[in-house]
Coordinates of C-alpha atoms (C1' of nucleotides) in Angstrom, one line a residue:
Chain A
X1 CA 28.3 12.3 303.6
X2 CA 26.2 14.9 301.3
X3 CA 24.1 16.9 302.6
X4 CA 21.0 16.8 301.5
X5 CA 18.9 17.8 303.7
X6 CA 20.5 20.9 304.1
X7 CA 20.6 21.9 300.1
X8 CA 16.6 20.5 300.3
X9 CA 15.7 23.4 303.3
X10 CA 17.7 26.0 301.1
X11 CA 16.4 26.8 298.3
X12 CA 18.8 29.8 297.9
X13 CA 21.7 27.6 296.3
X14 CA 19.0 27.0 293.4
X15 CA 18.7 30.6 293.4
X16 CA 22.3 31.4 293.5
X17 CA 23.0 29.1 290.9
X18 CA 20.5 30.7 288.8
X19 CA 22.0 34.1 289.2
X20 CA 25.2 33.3 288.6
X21 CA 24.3 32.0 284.9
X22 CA 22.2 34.8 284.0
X23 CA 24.8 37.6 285.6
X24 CA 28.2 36.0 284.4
X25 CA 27.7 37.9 281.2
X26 CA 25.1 40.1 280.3
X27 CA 24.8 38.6 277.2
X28 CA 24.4 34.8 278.0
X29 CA 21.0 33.9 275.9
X30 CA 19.9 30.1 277.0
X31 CA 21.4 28.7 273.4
X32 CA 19.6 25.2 273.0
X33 CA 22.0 23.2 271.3
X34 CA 24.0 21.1 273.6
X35 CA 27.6 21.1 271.5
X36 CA 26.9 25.3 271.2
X37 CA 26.8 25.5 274.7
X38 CA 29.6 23.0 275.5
X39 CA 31.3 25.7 272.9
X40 CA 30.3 28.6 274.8
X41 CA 31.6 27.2 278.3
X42 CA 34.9 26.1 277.0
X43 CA 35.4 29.8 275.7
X44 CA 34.2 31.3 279.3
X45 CA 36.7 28.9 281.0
X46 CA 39.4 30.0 278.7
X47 CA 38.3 33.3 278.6
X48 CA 38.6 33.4 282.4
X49 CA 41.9 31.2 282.8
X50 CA 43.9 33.7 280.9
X51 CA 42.4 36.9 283.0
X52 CA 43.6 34.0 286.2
X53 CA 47.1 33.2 285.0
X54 CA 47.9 36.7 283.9
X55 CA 46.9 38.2 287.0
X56 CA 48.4 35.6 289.2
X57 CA 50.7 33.0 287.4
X58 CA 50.5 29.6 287.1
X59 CA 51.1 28.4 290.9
X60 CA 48.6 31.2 292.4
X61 CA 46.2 31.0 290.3
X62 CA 43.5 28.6 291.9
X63 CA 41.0 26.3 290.0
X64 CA 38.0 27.4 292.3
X65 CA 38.8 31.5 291.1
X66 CA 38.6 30.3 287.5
X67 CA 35.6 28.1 288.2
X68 CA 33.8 30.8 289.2
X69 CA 34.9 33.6 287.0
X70 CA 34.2 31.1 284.2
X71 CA 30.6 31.1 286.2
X72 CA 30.6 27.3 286.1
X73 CA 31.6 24.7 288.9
X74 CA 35.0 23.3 289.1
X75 CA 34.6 19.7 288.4
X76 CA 33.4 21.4 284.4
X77 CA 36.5 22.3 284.1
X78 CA 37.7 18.6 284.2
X79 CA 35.6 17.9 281.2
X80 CA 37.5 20.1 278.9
X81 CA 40.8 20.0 280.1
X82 CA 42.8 17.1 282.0
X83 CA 44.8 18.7 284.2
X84 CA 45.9 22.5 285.2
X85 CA 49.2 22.1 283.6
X86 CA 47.4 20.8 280.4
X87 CA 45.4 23.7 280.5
X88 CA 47.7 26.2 280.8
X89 CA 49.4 24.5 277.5
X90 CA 46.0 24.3 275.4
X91 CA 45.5 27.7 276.8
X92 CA 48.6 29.0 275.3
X93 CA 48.1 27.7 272.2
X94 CA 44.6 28.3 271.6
X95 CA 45.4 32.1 272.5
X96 CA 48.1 32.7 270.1
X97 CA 47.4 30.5 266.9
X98 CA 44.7 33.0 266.0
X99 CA 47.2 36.0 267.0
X100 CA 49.6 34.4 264.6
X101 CA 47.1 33.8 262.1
X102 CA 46.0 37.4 262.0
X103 CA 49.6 38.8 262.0
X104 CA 50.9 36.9 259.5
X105 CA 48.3 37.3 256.9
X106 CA 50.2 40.2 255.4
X107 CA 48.9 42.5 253.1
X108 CA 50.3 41.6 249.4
X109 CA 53.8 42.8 248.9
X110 CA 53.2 46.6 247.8
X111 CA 55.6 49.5 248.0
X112 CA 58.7 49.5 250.1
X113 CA 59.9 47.2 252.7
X114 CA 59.5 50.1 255.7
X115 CA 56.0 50.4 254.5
X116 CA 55.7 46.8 254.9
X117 CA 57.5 46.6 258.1
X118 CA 55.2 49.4 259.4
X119 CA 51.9 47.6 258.7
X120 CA 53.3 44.9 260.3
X121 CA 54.0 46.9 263.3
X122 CA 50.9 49.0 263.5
X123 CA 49.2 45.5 263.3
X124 CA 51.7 44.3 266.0
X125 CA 50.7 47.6 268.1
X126 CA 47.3 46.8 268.1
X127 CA 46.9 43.6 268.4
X128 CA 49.6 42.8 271.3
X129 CA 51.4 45.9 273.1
X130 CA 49.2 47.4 276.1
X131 CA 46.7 44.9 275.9
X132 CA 45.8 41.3 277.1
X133 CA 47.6 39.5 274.3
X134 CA 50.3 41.4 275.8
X135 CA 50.2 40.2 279.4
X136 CA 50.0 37.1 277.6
X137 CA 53.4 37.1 276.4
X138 CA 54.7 38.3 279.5
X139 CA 53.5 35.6 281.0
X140 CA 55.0 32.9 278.7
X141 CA 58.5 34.7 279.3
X142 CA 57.6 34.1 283.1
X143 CA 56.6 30.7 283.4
X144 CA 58.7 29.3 279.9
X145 CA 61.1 27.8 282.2
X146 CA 58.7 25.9 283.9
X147 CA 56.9 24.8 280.9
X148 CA 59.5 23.7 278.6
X149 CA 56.2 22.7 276.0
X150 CA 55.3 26.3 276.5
X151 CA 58.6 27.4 275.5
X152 CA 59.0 25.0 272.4
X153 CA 55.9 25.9 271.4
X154 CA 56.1 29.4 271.5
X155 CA 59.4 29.0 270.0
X156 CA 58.5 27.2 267.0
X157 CA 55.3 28.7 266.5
X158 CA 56.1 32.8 266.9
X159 CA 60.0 33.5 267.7
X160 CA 61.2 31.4 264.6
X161 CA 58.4 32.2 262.2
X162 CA 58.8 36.0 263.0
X163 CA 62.2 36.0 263.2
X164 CA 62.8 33.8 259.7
X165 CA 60.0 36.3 258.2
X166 CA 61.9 39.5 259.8
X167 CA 64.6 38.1 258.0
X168 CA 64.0 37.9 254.5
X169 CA 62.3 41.2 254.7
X170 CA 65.6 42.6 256.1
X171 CA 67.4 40.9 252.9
X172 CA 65.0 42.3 250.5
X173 CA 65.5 45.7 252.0
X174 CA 68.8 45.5 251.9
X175 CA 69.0 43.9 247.9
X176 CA 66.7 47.5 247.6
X177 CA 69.0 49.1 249.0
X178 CA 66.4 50.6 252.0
X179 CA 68.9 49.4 254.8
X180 CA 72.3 50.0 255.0
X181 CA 73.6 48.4 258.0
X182 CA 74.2 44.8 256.3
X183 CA 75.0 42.7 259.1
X184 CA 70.9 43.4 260.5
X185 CA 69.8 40.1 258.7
X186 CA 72.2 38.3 260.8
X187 CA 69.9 39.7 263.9
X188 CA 66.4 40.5 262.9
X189 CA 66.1 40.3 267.2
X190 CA 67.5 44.1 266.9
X191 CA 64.5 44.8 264.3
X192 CA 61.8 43.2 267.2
X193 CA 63.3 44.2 270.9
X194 CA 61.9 47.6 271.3
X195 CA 58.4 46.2 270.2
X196 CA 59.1 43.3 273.1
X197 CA 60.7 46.0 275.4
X198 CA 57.3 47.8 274.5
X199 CA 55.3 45.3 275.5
X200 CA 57.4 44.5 278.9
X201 CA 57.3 47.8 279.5
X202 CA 53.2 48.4 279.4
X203 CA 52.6 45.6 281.8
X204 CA 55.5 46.8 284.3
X205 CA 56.3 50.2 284.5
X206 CA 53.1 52.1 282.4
X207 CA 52.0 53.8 285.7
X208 CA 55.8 55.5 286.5
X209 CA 55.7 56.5 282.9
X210 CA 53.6 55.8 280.1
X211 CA 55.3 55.0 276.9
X212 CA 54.3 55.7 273.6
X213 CA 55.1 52.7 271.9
X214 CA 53.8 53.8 268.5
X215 CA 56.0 56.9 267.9
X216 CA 58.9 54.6 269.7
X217 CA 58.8 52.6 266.8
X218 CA 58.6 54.8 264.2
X219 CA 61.9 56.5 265.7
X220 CA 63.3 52.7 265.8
X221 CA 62.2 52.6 261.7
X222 CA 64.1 56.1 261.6
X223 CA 67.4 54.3 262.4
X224 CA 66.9 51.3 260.2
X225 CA 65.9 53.3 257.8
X226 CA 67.1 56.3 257.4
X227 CA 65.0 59.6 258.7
X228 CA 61.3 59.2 256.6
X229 CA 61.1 62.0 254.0
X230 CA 58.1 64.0 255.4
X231 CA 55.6 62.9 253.8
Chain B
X1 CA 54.3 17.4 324.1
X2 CA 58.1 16.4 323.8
X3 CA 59.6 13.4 323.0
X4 CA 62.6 13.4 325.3
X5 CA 63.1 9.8 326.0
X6 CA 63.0 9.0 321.9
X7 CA 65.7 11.3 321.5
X8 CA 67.7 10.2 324.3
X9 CA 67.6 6.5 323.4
X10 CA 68.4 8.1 319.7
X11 CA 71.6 9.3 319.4
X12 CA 71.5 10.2 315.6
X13 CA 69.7 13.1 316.2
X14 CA 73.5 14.6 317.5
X15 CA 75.1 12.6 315.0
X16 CA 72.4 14.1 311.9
X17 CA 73.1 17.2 313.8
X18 CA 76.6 17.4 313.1
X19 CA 76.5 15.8 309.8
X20 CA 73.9 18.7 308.4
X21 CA 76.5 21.4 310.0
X22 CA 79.9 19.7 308.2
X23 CA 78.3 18.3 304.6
X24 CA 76.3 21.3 303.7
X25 CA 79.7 22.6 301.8
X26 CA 82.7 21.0 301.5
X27 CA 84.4 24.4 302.2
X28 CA 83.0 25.3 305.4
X29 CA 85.9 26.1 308.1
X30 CA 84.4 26.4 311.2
X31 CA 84.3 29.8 311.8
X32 CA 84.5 30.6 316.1
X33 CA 83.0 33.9 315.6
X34 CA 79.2 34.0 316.0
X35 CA 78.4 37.2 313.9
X36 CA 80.6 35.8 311.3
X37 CA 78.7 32.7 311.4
X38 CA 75.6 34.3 310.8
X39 CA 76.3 36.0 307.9
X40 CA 77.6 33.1 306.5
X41 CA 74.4 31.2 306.9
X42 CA 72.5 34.7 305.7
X43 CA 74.0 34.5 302.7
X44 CA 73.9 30.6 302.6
X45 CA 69.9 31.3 302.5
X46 CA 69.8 34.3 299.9
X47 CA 72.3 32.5 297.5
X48 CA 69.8 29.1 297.9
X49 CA 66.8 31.2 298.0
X50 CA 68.1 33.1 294.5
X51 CA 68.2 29.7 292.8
X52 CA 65.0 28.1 293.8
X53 CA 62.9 31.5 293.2
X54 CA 64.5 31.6 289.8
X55 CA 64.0 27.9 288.8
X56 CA 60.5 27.7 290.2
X57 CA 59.1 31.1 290.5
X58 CA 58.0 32.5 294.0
X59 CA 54.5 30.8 294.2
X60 CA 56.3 27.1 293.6
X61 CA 58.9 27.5 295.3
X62 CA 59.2 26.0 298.8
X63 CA 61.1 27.2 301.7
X64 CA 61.9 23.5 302.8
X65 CA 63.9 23.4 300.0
X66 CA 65.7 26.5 300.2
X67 CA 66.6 25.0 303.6
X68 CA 67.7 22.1 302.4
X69 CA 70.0 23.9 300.1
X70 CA 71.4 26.4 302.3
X71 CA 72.2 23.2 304.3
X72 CA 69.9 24.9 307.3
X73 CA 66.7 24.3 309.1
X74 CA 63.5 25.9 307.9
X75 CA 63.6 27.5 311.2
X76 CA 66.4 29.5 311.0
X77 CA 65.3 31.3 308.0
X78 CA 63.0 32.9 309.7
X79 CA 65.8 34.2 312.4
X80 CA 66.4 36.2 309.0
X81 CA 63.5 37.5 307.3
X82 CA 60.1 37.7 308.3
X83 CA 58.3 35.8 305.7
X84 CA 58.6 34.2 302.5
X85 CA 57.4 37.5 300.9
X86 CA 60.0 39.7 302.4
X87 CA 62.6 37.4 302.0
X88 CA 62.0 37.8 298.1
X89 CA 61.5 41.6 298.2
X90 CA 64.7 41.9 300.1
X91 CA 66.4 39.2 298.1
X92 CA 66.4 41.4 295.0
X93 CA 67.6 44.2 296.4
X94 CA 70.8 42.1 297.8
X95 CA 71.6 40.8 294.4
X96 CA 70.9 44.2 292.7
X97 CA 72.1 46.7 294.5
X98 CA 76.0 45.7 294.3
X99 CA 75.3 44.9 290.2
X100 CA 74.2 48.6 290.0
X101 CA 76.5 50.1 291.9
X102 CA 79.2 47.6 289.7
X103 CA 77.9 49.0 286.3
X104 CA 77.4 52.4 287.5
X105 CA 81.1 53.1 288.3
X106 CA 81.9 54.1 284.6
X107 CA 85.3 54.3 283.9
X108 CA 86.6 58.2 283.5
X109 CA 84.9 60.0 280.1
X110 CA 87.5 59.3 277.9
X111 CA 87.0 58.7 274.7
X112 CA 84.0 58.6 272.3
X113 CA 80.4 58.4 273.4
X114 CA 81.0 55.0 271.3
X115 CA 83.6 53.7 273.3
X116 CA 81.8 54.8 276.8
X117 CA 78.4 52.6 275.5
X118 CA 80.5 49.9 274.3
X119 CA 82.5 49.3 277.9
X120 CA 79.1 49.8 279.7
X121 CA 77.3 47.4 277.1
X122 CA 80.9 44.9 277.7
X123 CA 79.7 44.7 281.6
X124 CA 76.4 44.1 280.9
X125 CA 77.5 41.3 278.9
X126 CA 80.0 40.1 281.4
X127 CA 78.2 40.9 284.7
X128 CA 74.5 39.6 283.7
X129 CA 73.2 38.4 280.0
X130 CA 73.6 34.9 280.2
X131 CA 74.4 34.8 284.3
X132 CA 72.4 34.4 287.2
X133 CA 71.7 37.7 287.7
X134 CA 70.1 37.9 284.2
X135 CA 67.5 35.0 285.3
X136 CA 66.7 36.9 288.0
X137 CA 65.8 40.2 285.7
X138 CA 63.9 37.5 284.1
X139 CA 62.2 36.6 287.3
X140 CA 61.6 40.0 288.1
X141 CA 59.6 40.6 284.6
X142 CA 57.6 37.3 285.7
X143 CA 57.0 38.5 289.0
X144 CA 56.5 42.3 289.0
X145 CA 52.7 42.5 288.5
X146 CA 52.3 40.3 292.0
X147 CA 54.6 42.3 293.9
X148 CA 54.5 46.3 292.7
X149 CA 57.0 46.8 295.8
X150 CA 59.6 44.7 293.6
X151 CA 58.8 46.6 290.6
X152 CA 59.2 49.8 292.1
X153 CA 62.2 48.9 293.7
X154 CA 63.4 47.5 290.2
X155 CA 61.9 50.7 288.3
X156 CA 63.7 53.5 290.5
X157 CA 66.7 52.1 291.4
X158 CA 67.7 50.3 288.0
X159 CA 65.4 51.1 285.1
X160 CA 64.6 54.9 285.9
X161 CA 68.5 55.3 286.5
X162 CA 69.7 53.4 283.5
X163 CA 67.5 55.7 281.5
X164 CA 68.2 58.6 282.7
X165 CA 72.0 57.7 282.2
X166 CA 71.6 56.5 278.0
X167 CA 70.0 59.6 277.4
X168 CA 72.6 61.7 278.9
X169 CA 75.0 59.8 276.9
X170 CA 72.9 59.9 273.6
X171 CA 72.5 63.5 274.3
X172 CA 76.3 64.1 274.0
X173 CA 76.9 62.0 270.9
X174 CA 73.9 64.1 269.4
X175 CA 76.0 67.1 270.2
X176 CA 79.4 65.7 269.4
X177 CA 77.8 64.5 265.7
X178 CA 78.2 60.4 266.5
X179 CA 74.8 60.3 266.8
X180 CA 72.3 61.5 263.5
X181 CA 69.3 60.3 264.8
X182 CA 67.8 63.3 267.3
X183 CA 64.9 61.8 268.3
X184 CA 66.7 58.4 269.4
X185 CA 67.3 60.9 273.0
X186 CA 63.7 60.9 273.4
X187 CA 63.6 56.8 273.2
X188 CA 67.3 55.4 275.1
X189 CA 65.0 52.0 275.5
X190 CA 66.0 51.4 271.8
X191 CA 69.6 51.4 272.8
X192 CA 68.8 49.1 275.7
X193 CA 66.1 46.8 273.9
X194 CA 69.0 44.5 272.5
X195 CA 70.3 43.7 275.6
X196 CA 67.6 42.8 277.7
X197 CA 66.0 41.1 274.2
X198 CA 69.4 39.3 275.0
X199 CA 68.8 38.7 278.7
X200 CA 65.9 37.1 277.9
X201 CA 66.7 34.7 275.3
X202 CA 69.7 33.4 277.1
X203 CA 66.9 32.1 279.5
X204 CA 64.5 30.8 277.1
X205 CA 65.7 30.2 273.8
X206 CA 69.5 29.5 274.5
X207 CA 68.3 25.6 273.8
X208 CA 66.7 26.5 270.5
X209 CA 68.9 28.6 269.1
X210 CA 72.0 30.0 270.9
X211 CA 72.6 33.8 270.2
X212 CA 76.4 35.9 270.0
X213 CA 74.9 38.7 272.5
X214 CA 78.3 40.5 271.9
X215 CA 77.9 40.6 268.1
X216 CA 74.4 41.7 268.1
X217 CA 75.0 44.3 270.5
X218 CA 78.4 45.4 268.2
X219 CA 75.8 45.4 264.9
X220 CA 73.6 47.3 267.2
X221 CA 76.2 50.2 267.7
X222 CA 76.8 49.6 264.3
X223 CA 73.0 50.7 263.6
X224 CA 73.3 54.0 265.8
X225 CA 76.6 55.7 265.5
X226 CA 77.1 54.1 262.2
X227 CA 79.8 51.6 260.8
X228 CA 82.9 51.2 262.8
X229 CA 86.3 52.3 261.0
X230 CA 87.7 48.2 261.0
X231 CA 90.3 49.0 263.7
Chain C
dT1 C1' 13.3 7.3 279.4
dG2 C1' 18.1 6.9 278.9
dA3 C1' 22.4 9.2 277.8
dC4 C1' 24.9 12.9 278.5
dT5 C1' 26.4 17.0 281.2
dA6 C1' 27.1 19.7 285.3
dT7 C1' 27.6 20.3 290.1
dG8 C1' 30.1 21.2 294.5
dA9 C1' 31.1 18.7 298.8
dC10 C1' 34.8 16.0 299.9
dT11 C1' 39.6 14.0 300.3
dG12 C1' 44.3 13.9 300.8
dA13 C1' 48.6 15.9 299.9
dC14 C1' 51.2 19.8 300.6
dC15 C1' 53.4 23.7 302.8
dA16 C1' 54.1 28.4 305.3
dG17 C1' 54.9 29.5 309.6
dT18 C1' 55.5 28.3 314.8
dC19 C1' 57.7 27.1 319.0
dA20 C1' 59.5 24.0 322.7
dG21 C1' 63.7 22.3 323.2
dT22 C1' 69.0 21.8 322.4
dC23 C1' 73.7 23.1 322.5
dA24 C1' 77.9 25.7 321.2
dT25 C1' 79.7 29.7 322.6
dA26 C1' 80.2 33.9 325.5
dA27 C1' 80.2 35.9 330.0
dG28 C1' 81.0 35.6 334.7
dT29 C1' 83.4 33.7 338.8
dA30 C1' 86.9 32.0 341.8
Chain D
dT1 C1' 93.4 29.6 334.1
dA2 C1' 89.6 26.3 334.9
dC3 C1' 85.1 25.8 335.9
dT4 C1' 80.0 27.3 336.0
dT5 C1' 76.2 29.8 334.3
dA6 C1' 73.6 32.5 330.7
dT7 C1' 72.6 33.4 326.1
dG8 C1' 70.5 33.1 321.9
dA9 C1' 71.3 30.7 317.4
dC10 C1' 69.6 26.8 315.6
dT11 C1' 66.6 22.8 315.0
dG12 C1' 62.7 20.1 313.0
dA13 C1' 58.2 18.1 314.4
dC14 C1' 53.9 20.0 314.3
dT15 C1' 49.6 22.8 313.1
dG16 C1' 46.2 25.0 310.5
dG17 C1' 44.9 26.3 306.2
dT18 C1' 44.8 25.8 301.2
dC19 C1' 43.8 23.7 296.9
dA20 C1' 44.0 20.2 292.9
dG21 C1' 41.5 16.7 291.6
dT22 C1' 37.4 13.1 292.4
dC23 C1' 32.9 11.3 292.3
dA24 C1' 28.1 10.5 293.9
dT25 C1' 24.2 13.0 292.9
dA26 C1' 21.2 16.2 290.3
dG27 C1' 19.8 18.2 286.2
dT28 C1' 19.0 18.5 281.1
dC29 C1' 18.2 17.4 276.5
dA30 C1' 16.9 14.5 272.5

DNA sequence: TGACTATGACTGACCAGTCAGTCATAAGTA
DNA sequence: TACTTATGACTGACTGGTCAGTCATAGTCA
């Protein structure tokens, strides 16, 4: 049933094997430690699922492309995850929990709510719109139906956190009397489409026309606002 | 090869036959014209083919079972489109096209730019947010990176368009005074961003939390020409 | 050496697309 | 009109290829 004798005569597959280690990242140094390296693997297969799923979805995206992205052999994969479908869930998570984390360690509560707002945007600008994170999200509005743990999660852990959080900064602004337009804390959504449309728009229609999702935002701030003094 | 005696000692085949043809809808006259008949079935297929593509995405969907629902054999699908990738690139353009061409017959300029936004934004709610035809923008957004010929399709007839029409109309209520902020022309995706924010939270958060599209969209207004005189 | 980790050939289920055959209807004929 | 022949729409069993998941074997570390 194996071969064998075949892999014995061919050297090559030792070879092959060998190469693909050493060339799957440049940076690969032979770290002894066996749970460091179990680390390090995990991270390449995650690292590789996501640049999979985003390219491809869920259903197209094959095991075997990950495998070898990941520059490991398939059956590893099966000792970190289960299944694909459990993978694409832990992978969802263990993307965005640190992308959370980062977000929502604001910067204490100084000066005015739009100055607030607009940290939280530049943040949101760099850390999501036009890059992977971004695809990432894109994704999860793709396969959410699909994945109805996806979904919850993502619900629970972003949409209601950020919108709740949108929220009371809304209210504060308007007890400061920054926002006018009272019935905003009702739908902080309004405050957070154009970032979403932003991000939507990067991974769909950047090469008809590029959008400058930065000074879009700051016109958005303008409305809620009230035109910014020039500082 | 064939299996003719089987069948001919198996009358059920006829009888299956002729089942199939009168159970697939309860409604189905049997229509004597042949042409007639065909487009029946075409749209039988596109109408079946929209649901499963929406519930399941293109990669997991399978065209046995948009068959099955279109109350057809697999066969005859492909008397109508070529593959299963045509048949979703043309599939959006059936369902779009008439939804366009629906929104874009705008009722004679009376009126304020206000009122002009708020009947277009009243079809938008009535014609896709929380329809079909909302799931499948959705499916669109999930789908565009793996087939640019959809998203180009999507970006010049619909997006490009719809632009190009909200600045013209933001232009005018610059002009007329209903609109202060200038620079909101440069950007008409903030005056979209609500409603496809809406589009797609009808499809994945409706469970969570359910949202009032038309109110947001009215405080949205609100935000942009300013408070409405309680009429 | 013994326990743990990794490999990749293999299996079986699944599914897009095909095509030989059927039959209702249209066209032709008397 | 009534009867025969031609057409092509429709069917569904079948094929070839693909891919998730398994597991016997090989390699590695402590």
């Amino acid at each position: 049933m194996t071969k064998k004798p075949i892999e014995a005569a061919n050297p090559s597959a030792v070879r092959a094997h060998a190469a693909t280690r050493a060339s799957a990242d440049g940076e690969e140094a032979p770290t002894s430690n066996r749970a460091t390296r179990a680390a390090e693997r995990r991270a390449a297969i995650v690292e590789a699922a996501m640049e999979e799923f985003i390219a491809r979805g869920f259903a197209a995206t094959r095991l075997d492309d990950i495998a070898r992205r990941a520059g490991v052999a398939k059956g590893t994969i099966y000792l970190h995850f289960k299944d694909k479908e459990s993978m694409f869930e832990e992978l969802v998570r263990i993307v965005i929990v640190p992308v959370v984390a980062r977000l929502t360690a604001l910067p204490p509560p100084t000066g005015s709510v739009r100055d607030l707002i607009e940290a939280f945007a530049g943040n949101f600008l760099r850390e999501v719109i036009g890059t992977r994170r971004g695809d990432l999200v894109r994704l999860i509005v793709a396969e959410g139906p699909r994945f109805p743990s996806v979904a919850d999660f993502y619900y629970r852990e972003v949409v209601s956190r950020g919108i709740a959080a949108m929220r009371a900064l809304i209210e504060v602004g308007i007890a400061r009397g920054e926002i006018r337009e009272k019935d905003l804390a009702r739908y902080p959504q309004i405050l957070v489409a154009p970032a979403m449309i932003a991000v939507i728009w990067q991974s769909l229609f950047a090469r008809h026309s590029p959008l400058d999702a930065q000074d879009m935002l700051r016109v958005h701030l303008d409305l809620i606002f009230g035109e910014r003094r020039t500082t």
